[in-house]
Structure formats: C-alpha cells, structure tokens
XYZ file of C-alpha atoms in Angstrom:
565
model
C 12.845 107.131 57.613
C 11.063 109.259 55.008
C 12.394 110.021 51.529
C 13.683 113.527 52.378
C 15.588 112.294 55.413
C 17.014 109.436 53.366
C 18.277 111.869 50.720
C 19.821 114.128 53.376
C 21.649 111.239 54.978
C 23.358 110.284 51.739
C 27.185 110.587 51.947
C 28.607 113.813 50.560
C 31.204 113.326 47.813
C 31.526 116.908 46.539
C 30.988 120.381 47.839
C 27.301 121.441 47.749
C 26.296 124.301 45.482
C 26.101 127.709 47.118
C 22.406 128.645 47.386
C 21.077 132.002 46.227
C 19.873 132.840 49.743
C 20.533 131.505 53.211
C 18.567 128.354 53.901
C 17.464 127.815 50.290
C 19.496 124.623 49.839
C 16.572 122.260 49.749
C 16.187 122.241 53.525
C 19.479 120.422 54.137
C 20.957 122.952 56.580
C 17.748 123.246 58.620
C 17.327 119.465 58.620
C 20.608 119.046 60.441
C 20.022 122.149 62.570
C 16.671 120.874 63.829
C 18.254 117.589 64.815
C 21.080 119.388 66.661
C 18.749 121.878 68.340
C 16.388 119.155 69.580
C 19.297 117.140 70.929
C 20.861 120.096 72.726
C 17.590 121.378 74.187
C 16.527 117.921 75.277
C 19.879 117.323 76.948
C 19.709 120.679 78.721
C 16.190 120.236 80.051
C 16.777 116.602 81.142
C 19.984 117.481 82.968
C 18.514 120.511 84.733
C 15.288 118.686 85.615
C 17.214 115.779 87.102
C 19.271 118.189 89.176
C 16.157 120.060 90.335
C 14.516 116.811 91.385
C 17.518 115.868 93.512
C 17.648 119.389 94.950
C 13.998 119.296 95.969
C 14.411 115.943 97.720
C 17.474 117.054 99.620
C 15.942 120.461 100.474
C 12.867 118.708 101.913
C 14.941 116.433 104.145
C 17.185 119.285 105.168
C 14.249 121.523 106.085
C 12.783 118.733 108.224
C 16.043 118.296 110.155
C 16.421 122.024 110.552
C 12.857 122.396 111.844
C 13.524 119.714 114.441
C 16.518 121.578 115.802
C 14.563 124.827 115.840
C 11.841 123.110 117.848
C 14.560 122.043 120.305
C 16.434 125.362 120.620
C 13.650 127.947 120.486
C 12.259 127.032 123.945
C 15.718 127.683 125.349
C 15.239 131.393 124.642
C 12.530 131.723 127.322
C 12.092 130.449 130.848
C 10.375 127.142 131.388
C 7.154 127.460 133.485
C 7.801 123.963 134.814
C 10.829 125.338 136.708
C 8.584 127.682 138.703
C 6.160 124.830 139.421
C 8.954 122.550 140.567
C 10.395 125.278 142.821
C 7.018 125.876 144.499
C 6.423 122.136 144.984
C 9.855 121.745 146.478
C 9.092 124.529 148.971
C 5.901 122.798 150.006
C 7.658 119.463 150.457
C 10.281 121.111 152.724
C 7.592 122.310 155.090
C 7.077 125.999 154.413
C 10.585 127.270 153.792
C 10.200 130.975 152.944
C 12.947 131.121 150.295
C 10.266 132.063 147.714
C 8.307 134.960 149.156
C 7.387 136.835 145.926
C 7.341 136.503 142.143
C 10.853 137.923 141.894
C 12.140 134.901 143.748
C 10.853 132.494 141.124
C 13.459 130.929 138.747
C 11.712 132.524 135.718
C 12.406 136.041 137.078
C 16.132 135.477 137.133
C 16.226 133.399 133.926
C 18.962 134.250 131.411
C 19.398 132.201 128.216
C 22.856 130.830 127.326
C 24.941 133.404 125.414
C 25.369 131.172 122.350
C 21.731 130.139 121.996
C 20.545 133.442 120.515
C 22.913 133.447 117.484
C 22.329 129.696 117.132
C 18.596 130.241 116.731
C 19.138 133.069 114.252
C 21.415 130.895 112.159
C 19.004 127.927 112.370
C 16.218 130.208 111.116
C 18.380 131.590 108.239
C 19.373 128.051 107.292
C 15.729 126.950 107.229
C 14.834 129.985 105.112
C 17.579 129.136 102.586
C 16.225 125.563 102.325
C 12.668 126.760 101.805
C 13.659 129.378 99.230
C 15.719 126.854 97.288
C 12.716 124.538 97.215
C 10.474 127.356 96.041
C 12.914 128.351 93.266
C 13.340 124.711 92.317
C 9.600 124.415 91.668
C 9.751 127.670 89.672
C 12.725 126.290 87.741
C 10.716 123.243 86.701
C 8.010 125.588 85.391
C 10.655 127.572 83.471
C 11.906 124.353 81.804
C 8.328 123.433 80.837
C 7.931 126.814 79.146
C 11.349 126.487 77.486
C 10.342 123.251 75.763
C 6.729 124.273 75.099
C 5.942 124.190 71.379
C 3.950 126.989 69.926
C 1.531 126.770 66.995
C 2.356 127.415 63.365
C 4.501 125.590 60.876
C 7.963 124.140 61.239
C 9.701 127.368 60.339
C 7.707 129.350 62.930
C 8.425 126.787 65.602
C 12.131 126.848 64.726
C 12.341 130.605 65.086
C 10.328 130.583 68.299
C 12.502 127.916 69.870
C 15.667 129.685 68.753
C 14.428 132.917 70.350
C 13.743 131.023 73.557
C 17.199 129.514 73.465
C 18.762 132.946 72.963
C 16.586 134.292 75.826
C 17.674 131.465 78.110
C 21.304 132.116 77.202
C 20.885 135.891 77.632
C 19.195 135.580 81.056
C 21.536 132.827 82.248
C 18.880 130.123 82.845
C 21.484 127.412 83.116
C 23.543 129.481 85.530
C 20.552 130.122 87.795
C 19.370 126.511 87.913
C 22.796 124.894 87.799
C 24.704 127.193 90.183
C 22.575 129.672 92.087
C 19.971 127.221 93.453
C 22.525 124.576 94.622
C 24.695 127.365 96.017
C 21.758 128.704 98.055
C 21.177 125.240 99.515
C 24.882 124.743 100.206
C 25.084 128.107 101.996
C 22.119 127.027 104.127
C 23.930 123.808 104.939
C 27.093 125.651 106.016
C 25.024 127.997 108.215
C 23.321 124.993 109.762
C 26.668 123.437 110.654
C 27.823 126.695 112.297
C 24.614 126.998 114.342
C 24.824 123.304 115.287
C 28.322 123.907 116.659
C 27.078 126.902 118.668
C 24.269 124.816 120.082
C 26.644 122.043 121.117
C 28.803 124.606 122.832
C 25.970 125.312 125.253
C 26.020 121.637 126.184
C 29.701 120.659 125.998
C 32.726 122.616 124.759
C 34.742 119.502 123.927
C 31.856 118.108 121.866
C 31.551 121.327 119.873
C 35.282 121.360 119.187
C 35.160 117.835 117.759
C 32.256 118.641 115.465
C 33.874 121.946 114.465
C 37.049 120.086 113.420
C 35.052 117.748 111.202
C 33.055 120.615 109.629
C 36.195 122.704 109.116
C 37.893 119.821 107.344
C 34.910 119.373 105.030
C 34.806 123.099 104.236
C 38.554 123.169 103.615
C 38.274 120.239 101.173
C 35.462 122.064 99.382
C 37.543 125.249 99.026
C 40.607 123.295 97.848
C 38.495 121.436 95.271
C 37.075 124.759 94.045
C 40.587 126.191 93.748
C 41.713 123.130 91.792
C 38.753 123.519 89.405
C 39.625 127.207 89.014
C 43.238 126.375 88.204
C 42.398 123.548 85.822
C 39.302 124.028 83.709
C 39.059 120.285 83.059
C 39.179 119.375 86.719
C 36.160 117.210 87.667
C 35.670 118.974 91.002
C 33.236 121.535 89.605
C 30.918 123.359 91.975
C 29.085 126.681 92.208
C 32.040 128.014 94.239
C 34.529 127.079 91.515
C 32.285 128.662 88.849
C 32.129 131.831 90.958
C 35.925 131.895 91.347
C 36.417 131.363 87.601
C 34.004 134.176 86.794
C 35.742 136.498 89.321
C 39.207 135.766 87.939
C 37.954 136.317 84.387
C 36.329 139.650 85.296
C 39.368 140.896 87.203
C 41.571 140.044 84.249
C 39.474 141.196 81.294
C 36.679 143.475 82.474
C 36.802 147.086 81.253
C 33.651 148.319 82.953
C 30.114 148.060 81.696
C 26.586 149.130 82.581
C 24.057 146.379 82.619
C 20.368 147.044 82.012
C 19.454 145.773 85.500
C 20.988 148.693 87.489
C 19.428 151.122 85.002
C 16.018 149.583 85.641
C 16.483 149.934 89.394
C 17.429 153.583 88.978
C 14.269 154.241 86.973
C 12.194 152.392 89.557
C 13.659 154.506 92.360
C 12.935 157.689 90.436
C 9.394 156.602 89.807
C 8.718 155.643 93.450
C 10.310 158.852 94.772
C 8.238 161.016 92.448
C 5.072 159.075 93.193
C 5.547 159.306 96.993
C 6.366 163.044 96.834
C 3.219 163.718 94.817
C 1.048 161.581 97.085
C 2.347 163.271 100.275
C 1.971 166.707 98.768
C -1.591 165.930 97.719
C -2.439 164.549 101.151
C -1.051 167.601 102.944
C -2.921 169.970 100.670
C -6.172 168.187 101.337
C -5.772 168.327 105.129
C -4.974 172.075 105.190
C -8.006 174.479 105.198
C -8.458 177.137 102.547
C -7.143 180.476 103.910
C -9.562 182.574 101.924
C -12.864 180.692 102.191
C -12.113 178.882 105.433
C -13.370 175.519 104.110
C -11.917 172.395 102.731
C -11.599 171.934 99.000
C -14.300 170.012 97.190
C -13.147 166.366 96.775
C -15.167 166.104 93.577
C -12.919 168.630 91.832
C -10.189 167.126 89.634
C -6.895 166.772 91.398
C -4.101 168.310 89.353
C -1.417 166.611 91.492
C -2.846 163.185 90.739
C -2.950 164.029 87.043
C 0.670 165.165 87.168
C 1.647 161.934 88.948
C -0.157 159.884 86.332
C 1.533 161.810 83.493
C 4.904 161.382 85.158
C 4.315 157.620 85.532
C 3.303 157.340 81.903
C 6.402 159.255 80.822
C 8.802 157.203 82.860
C 7.238 153.817 82.006
C 7.183 154.884 78.373
C 10.914 155.537 78.509
C 11.526 152.220 80.201
C 9.506 150.485 77.495
C 11.499 152.241 74.805
C 14.706 151.174 76.542
C 13.535 147.573 76.630
C 15.106 144.883 74.582
C 13.829 144.351 71.030
C 13.026 140.947 69.641
C 15.604 139.188 67.531
C 15.412 139.923 63.808
C 15.699 137.393 61.005
C 19.359 138.270 60.613
C 20.031 137.697 64.299
C 18.396 134.265 64.064
C 20.510 133.393 61.037
C 23.717 134.282 62.952
C 22.524 132.350 66.009
C 21.741 129.226 64.027
C 25.115 129.314 62.272
C 26.953 129.736 65.595
C 25.038 126.933 67.164
C 25.873 124.449 64.407
C 29.521 125.549 63.937
C 30.374 125.586 67.624
C 28.474 122.528 68.876
C 27.950 120.066 66.015
C 30.350 117.257 65.152
C 28.280 116.001 62.218
C 30.329 116.561 59.085
C 27.322 117.000 56.780
C 25.808 119.564 59.121
C 29.065 121.514 59.225
C 29.410 121.390 55.424
C 25.907 122.752 54.858
C 26.455 125.454 57.494
C 29.651 126.613 55.763
C 27.936 126.555 52.370
C 25.063 128.658 53.683
C 27.513 131.203 55.054
C 28.492 131.865 51.453
C 24.817 132.629 50.678
C 24.746 135.567 53.149
C 25.168 138.897 51.379
C 24.368 141.454 54.103
C 27.506 143.055 55.488
C 25.960 143.468 58.932
C 25.261 139.760 59.269
C 28.671 138.778 57.925
C 30.308 141.262 60.331
C 28.641 139.552 63.288
C 30.034 136.183 62.200
C 33.473 137.545 61.506
C 33.732 139.501 64.775
C 32.874 136.420 66.795
C 36.429 135.106 67.162
C 35.256 131.775 68.587
C 33.231 131.044 65.436
C 35.847 132.344 63.002
C 38.667 130.435 64.680
C 36.489 127.363 64.601
C 36.094 127.748 60.830
C 39.866 127.869 60.394
C 40.346 124.874 62.734
C 37.758 122.831 60.838
C 39.313 123.751 57.509
C 42.756 122.742 58.771
C 41.380 119.505 60.271
C 39.618 118.412 57.083
C 42.683 119.296 54.947
C 44.842 117.091 57.145
C 42.191 114.344 57.039
C 42.057 114.554 53.241
C 45.812 114.068 52.999
C 46.000 111.141 55.420
C 42.821 109.219 54.525
C 42.865 106.404 51.939
C 41.843 107.340 48.450
C 38.342 105.848 48.720
C 37.665 107.968 51.834
C 39.008 111.313 50.587
C 35.747 112.568 49.048
C 34.078 113.688 52.298
C 37.025 115.541 53.891
C 37.918 117.175 50.589
C 34.318 118.408 50.128
C 34.370 119.759 53.725
C 37.724 121.512 53.188
C 36.370 123.151 50.039
C 33.223 124.309 51.838
C 35.155 125.871 54.724
C 37.692 127.462 52.405
C 34.828 129.094 50.504
C 33.258 130.335 53.760
C 36.515 131.842 55.008
C 37.174 133.561 51.637
C 33.605 134.821 51.496
C 33.860 136.416 54.959
C 37.297 137.918 54.280
C 36.397 139.279 50.828
C 33.070 140.697 52.036
C 33.896 142.421 55.333
C 37.389 141.307 56.330
C 41.041 141.854 55.495
C 43.911 139.763 54.248
C 44.767 139.038 57.911
C 41.516 137.100 58.245
C 42.776 134.541 55.744
C 45.512 133.537 58.171
C 44.990 130.823 60.759
C 44.984 132.392 64.209
C 47.927 130.196 65.265
C 50.030 131.469 62.348
C 49.333 135.194 62.849
C 52.550 135.788 64.839
C 54.389 134.798 61.657
C 53.025 137.918 60.019
C 54.943 140.273 62.290
C 58.675 140.878 61.865
C 61.073 141.412 64.722
C 62.047 144.842 63.570
C 61.643 147.780 65.936
C 58.784 149.143 63.820
C 57.025 145.725 63.944
C 56.003 146.077 60.310
C 53.678 143.400 58.992
C 55.341 140.667 56.992
C 54.172 137.661 54.988
C 56.282 134.510 55.358
C 56.515 131.735 52.817
C 54.622 129.416 55.223
C 51.612 131.741 55.286
C 51.817 132.213 51.487
C 51.543 128.436 51.001
C 48.553 128.465 53.331
C 46.934 131.105 51.104
C 47.623 128.971 48.051
C 45.903 125.891 49.641
C 43.001 128.049 50.718
C 42.443 129.444 47.205
C 42.952 125.997 45.694
C 40.075 124.617 47.732
C 37.823 127.569 46.879
C 38.537 127.922 43.166
C 36.178 126.981 40.363
C 36.077 123.238 39.699
C 37.317 122.300 36.269
C 34.225 120.224 35.463
C 32.012 123.283 35.643
C 33.669 124.899 32.643
C 31.815 122.663 30.244
C 28.420 123.793 31.493
C 26.456 127.009 31.712
C 28.344 129.877 33.384
C 25.225 131.818 34.321
C 24.751 130.058 37.662
C 28.387 129.975 38.722
C 29.043 131.754 42.036
C 31.317 134.791 41.853
C 33.240 133.420 44.859
C 34.271 130.276 42.977
C 34.973 132.273 39.834
C 37.166 134.718 41.719
C 38.954 131.903 43.468
C 39.973 130.689 40.032
C 41.981 133.917 39.633
C 43.163 134.346 43.236
C 45.118 131.096 43.357
C 47.854 132.080 40.858
C 48.079 135.491 42.556
C 49.016 133.779 45.803
C 51.334 131.388 43.917
C 53.412 134.333 42.669
C 54.938 134.650 46.160
C 56.457 131.172 46.246
C 56.957 130.103 42.612
C 57.817 131.541 39.178
C 55.080 129.239 37.758
C 52.512 131.610 39.231
C 53.134 134.071 36.347
C 52.425 131.387 33.775
C 49.400 130.155 35.711
C 47.927 133.643 35.958
C 48.426 134.240 32.251
C 46.805 130.887 31.471
C 43.840 131.738 33.701
C 43.391 135.082 31.941
C 43.329 133.305 28.592
C 40.730 130.798 29.790
C 38.590 133.566 31.241
C 38.724 135.338 27.916
C 37.578 132.217 26.044
C 34.636 131.635 28.385
C 31.025 132.704 27.700
C 30.730 136.433 28.466
C 28.923 137.647 31.583
C 29.185 140.490 34.063
C 30.827 138.386 36.733
C 33.330 137.074 34.218
C 34.207 140.630 33.158
C 34.761 141.760 36.733
C 36.902 138.706 37.512
C 38.888 139.246 34.305
C 39.554 142.853 35.262
C 40.974 141.783 38.600
C 43.148 139.074 37.002
C 44.600 141.562 34.480
C 45.263 144.092 37.264
C 47.046 141.403 39.297
C 49.086 140.354 36.260
C 50.161 143.982 35.612
C 51.312 144.403 39.198
C 53.213 141.101 39.325
C 56.896 141.155 40.425
C 59.568 140.348 37.930
C 60.780 136.785 37.663
C 64.138 137.675 39.176
C 62.607 139.444 42.178
C 60.059 136.752 43.084
C 62.582 134.772 45.077
C 64.280 137.917 46.467
C 61.074 139.712 47.442
C 61.110 140.660 51.119
C 58.382 139.541 53.479
C 57.260 143.075 54.144
C 57.096 143.957 50.425
C 55.205 140.780 49.812
C 52.636 141.686 52.494
C 52.136 145.174 51.049
C 51.634 143.819 47.542
C 49.204 141.205 48.842
C 47.231 143.798 50.750
C 46.784 145.924 47.585
C 45.771 142.920 45.520
C 43.375 141.727 48.199
C 41.734 145.163 48.339
C 41.349 144.994 44.583
C 39.822 141.526 44.913
C 37.343 142.842 47.533
C 36.230 145.547 45.121
C 35.767 142.957 42.387
C 33.867 140.674 44.747
C 31.467 143.357 45.880
C 30.740 144.450 42.330
C-alpha cells in the first residue's frame, strides 16, 4: 500500500474541512469513488458474462435438439417417394394387378399431411430461430461488456470521466436489462414454443401420449407464472425471472405513468418521413426519365444535372441534420459530479467514502447542480437516513468509538443544511418520515411545526455549527455554512426552550468580538434579525404549531438570503 492510500485509510476522528471546490479535498473523495466504481463495474461485468456463458451453452444444446426434431418432422410435410416404389413392387409381386393404372393412383398423388404437423413445423422453426437469435445476441453482449470495461488513454481523471460516461450510457440504454432479462426471456420463449410444438407432434402419433406431456408442461408453466406473481407481490422474493421483472414494470407503469414520449418513436417517425420522401423523389425521377419530351420528341440528356436528385439530397441533409440536432448531448462536468455523488451515496457502505461525499456536496455552489441532487428524492432521503443512523450510532456507541459516527453525523448535517439553504425550503430539513407531523388536522390543512420536529432541527444545527476550537484560529478560511450554523442553532432552540433567547444573545456577542470579515457581518445581520423577531418569553411555551412554522419559514428565508450573500 502506497503512502497516499495509507493516509486515506486512516480512521476519521473529526469532520473533514469543506474544500473550496468539488473534488479538491486532496483526492480523498475520488480515491474512495474509484474503489467503489471498480468494484461495481467488475461485479456487473462478471455477473453478466457468467450468465451469457451459461446462456450460450444452453442455447447451443437447445438448437441441436430443435434441429433434430425439425429433421424428423419436415419430411412429414411431403409424400415419401418410397411409398410409390413399395406400391409398384407390391403390384408386381401380386402378378399384374391393375389397381395402379396411372400416376393418379400412386400414394403420393393422394398424400395429405396430418393436420397438426404443419403448425408443429412452424413452431419448431420459430423455436429454433429464437435459440439462434439468443446465441447471436449473447455473443454481441460479450462484445458490449468488453467495450464497457475497455480503458481509454489519458490520465486517471480522464479515465474516470470516460468510465462514468460509459456507466451512465449503460444505465440509460438499459444494458443490464437487455443482457439480464431480454436475452434469457427470448430463450425461454423459444423453449415454451418448442414444448407446444412437441405436444402437437406427439398428437399425430398418439393422443394419450400428447395429453400426458401437455399436463407436465402445463404444470411447469403454471409454477413459473405463480413464481413470477410471488416475486411481483414480494420484491424480496427469490423467485426472480424476466417474467416477474416484466410484471413489476407493468404494475409500476400502470400505477405511476403519466404519459411520455421517448426518443425511439420520434426517431422512427423521422426515418419513415425520410424513406417516404426519398421513394417519392426516386419514383418521380424514374417516371420523368421514361417519358419522352412532348416538344422535341426525344429523351432528356442523362448528362444534365437532375434537379429531383438534388432536391432529394437536400431533403436528406435537412432531415438528418435535424435528427443530429435532436440527438443526445454528452454529459457535462456538472452531470458527472452529480452522477458520482449519487453512485457513492446510494451504493457505498464505507463510512469514510460517505463522509467525503457529504463534505464535497458542501463544496458545490452551482444552483443547477444542487437542484439535481435535491430533486432526486432517493439521494436526499438517503442523506437524512444516514444522518439519523450515525446520530443514533453516536449515542449508543462507547465513548472511545464515538469519534467516527459523530464526524459522519456532522458531515451529513452540513450537507443537508447546505442543500436546503442553497436551493431548498425549511421542509427539506425534515426527515421524510416526520413530514406528516408538519400538517395539522384542521380543514385547511395548514402547515404546522411540532415540538418533535423542532428538536430535530436543533440537533441538525448542532451538528453543523462552528466547532468551538476554531474560534482561536484564523477566521478567513471558515466556511459560511459552519458560521451560519453557529447562529441557526439558538434560532431553532427558541421554539422549545426559553434558554434559546439567552443563547442567541450570547452568540451575537461572540460574533461581535470576532475578527471582522464579510461573512461574519452577513451572519451577524441574520442573527440580529432573528433576535428582533423572537417571541416573548411568555409566548414561547404557548406558541401554536402553525405560528411556529410561519415564523420559522420567515427566518429560514432570511437565512437563505444571508447564505447566498
């Protein structure tokens, strides 16, 4: 292990400093991200490659069996020439019996295949085609996986961005869905069709035999459908299959879909328009060339420029130009930042990686990027869940083990406050499980702020406030988020305790005695404004939940203005 990796693997005892820009934390975030990305990509490719190898083996054996049955049933579609030969030999043996006097009397002339053999052959052919196509797509899938893991040139940063773009492309174009569900489903459909055709073939031989095989096949299909329904009902059911995934997707779409237009139908529409225009122009040009000139009585000179061909070429260029403009643009740097954060927050269980990801969220200053993170409910709920988990772990762990969960809780509290103060609202500070507590049972359903949620706000601000040890150092490099958290905590405390007034006044005094700076002045302005709008000591305990929410909303809007300045 090199020196940098050894330093990154050191246990975290306090919250890391918020970097000036995303990723400029000494490479700590990208160190853990690269490890996680390599692990996830390697697991994905190994799992899909193993499944494709098994699919190719089974498809090869299945195609061989299917071909053998086709070789057996296809001759049953036509008359056997040996029957005519046998009939003629039999006539000669009987001594010149004239039962066969012409070609129409031969058995081949009156031959009629069994009624069930024609659909049986069609189904056998369809089943064989499904097996061959699944094998072909399986080979293509292995090539796709090779390209997915192929490393491009350039430095580590370029390779990281390139691999992240490929991961986003694989996720966008459903690579895992195609290789994990579509290909096995195609082979399974071919197997079902083969069973049906096998039953039809047996029916030409013996009805009782076909009934016995049909009962066994029907039982197997019924068990498959029941297993898929169980997996649809229970997401953790182990009986997962392409059919269960299709049923889950259908149920989800029927429940939540609101209608959308995907780019694929649009591309087909443009392709149809292009082909129609191209064929019309070509037919019109061909008809004009075959018709003689009415005035001169001779055909047009083929060496002259064809205006119809030029129009067709211009039309093709116009349409393809529009399609190119409508194509998807490459991910920007901001999109890659959001994707890397989501990947770490949603998939990693490494505490240090999660801490550095939360710290780097506080280093993002573009509202568009922060809005993408905030609007992704899965990511934002995960931030609240991690904060709550580490808070509980910090309270229950022994004293010698509290440093890591406390540092993690501070990092996630800072990330949540940064998102809410930058592009969110006061509602974003509430855990998603506690949001029903914000709504009263009145007919107007006016928002309310309960004492439980107020205490949650206090704990959140406590974990994000400025650490006391920093006051003895230089205030120039202190983040505004931590400085503002120093003033927000007593504002939240005003809703549950009279001591909040004294704490806010004490914070104002300490801010006044600190070295002057622009951030300090802005924070001091907010603290004084919050102190002036405080409720009286008598009304703190009697303040209604709705009035408390309205006051908090105004103070939070004021804090947002202070934070953006």
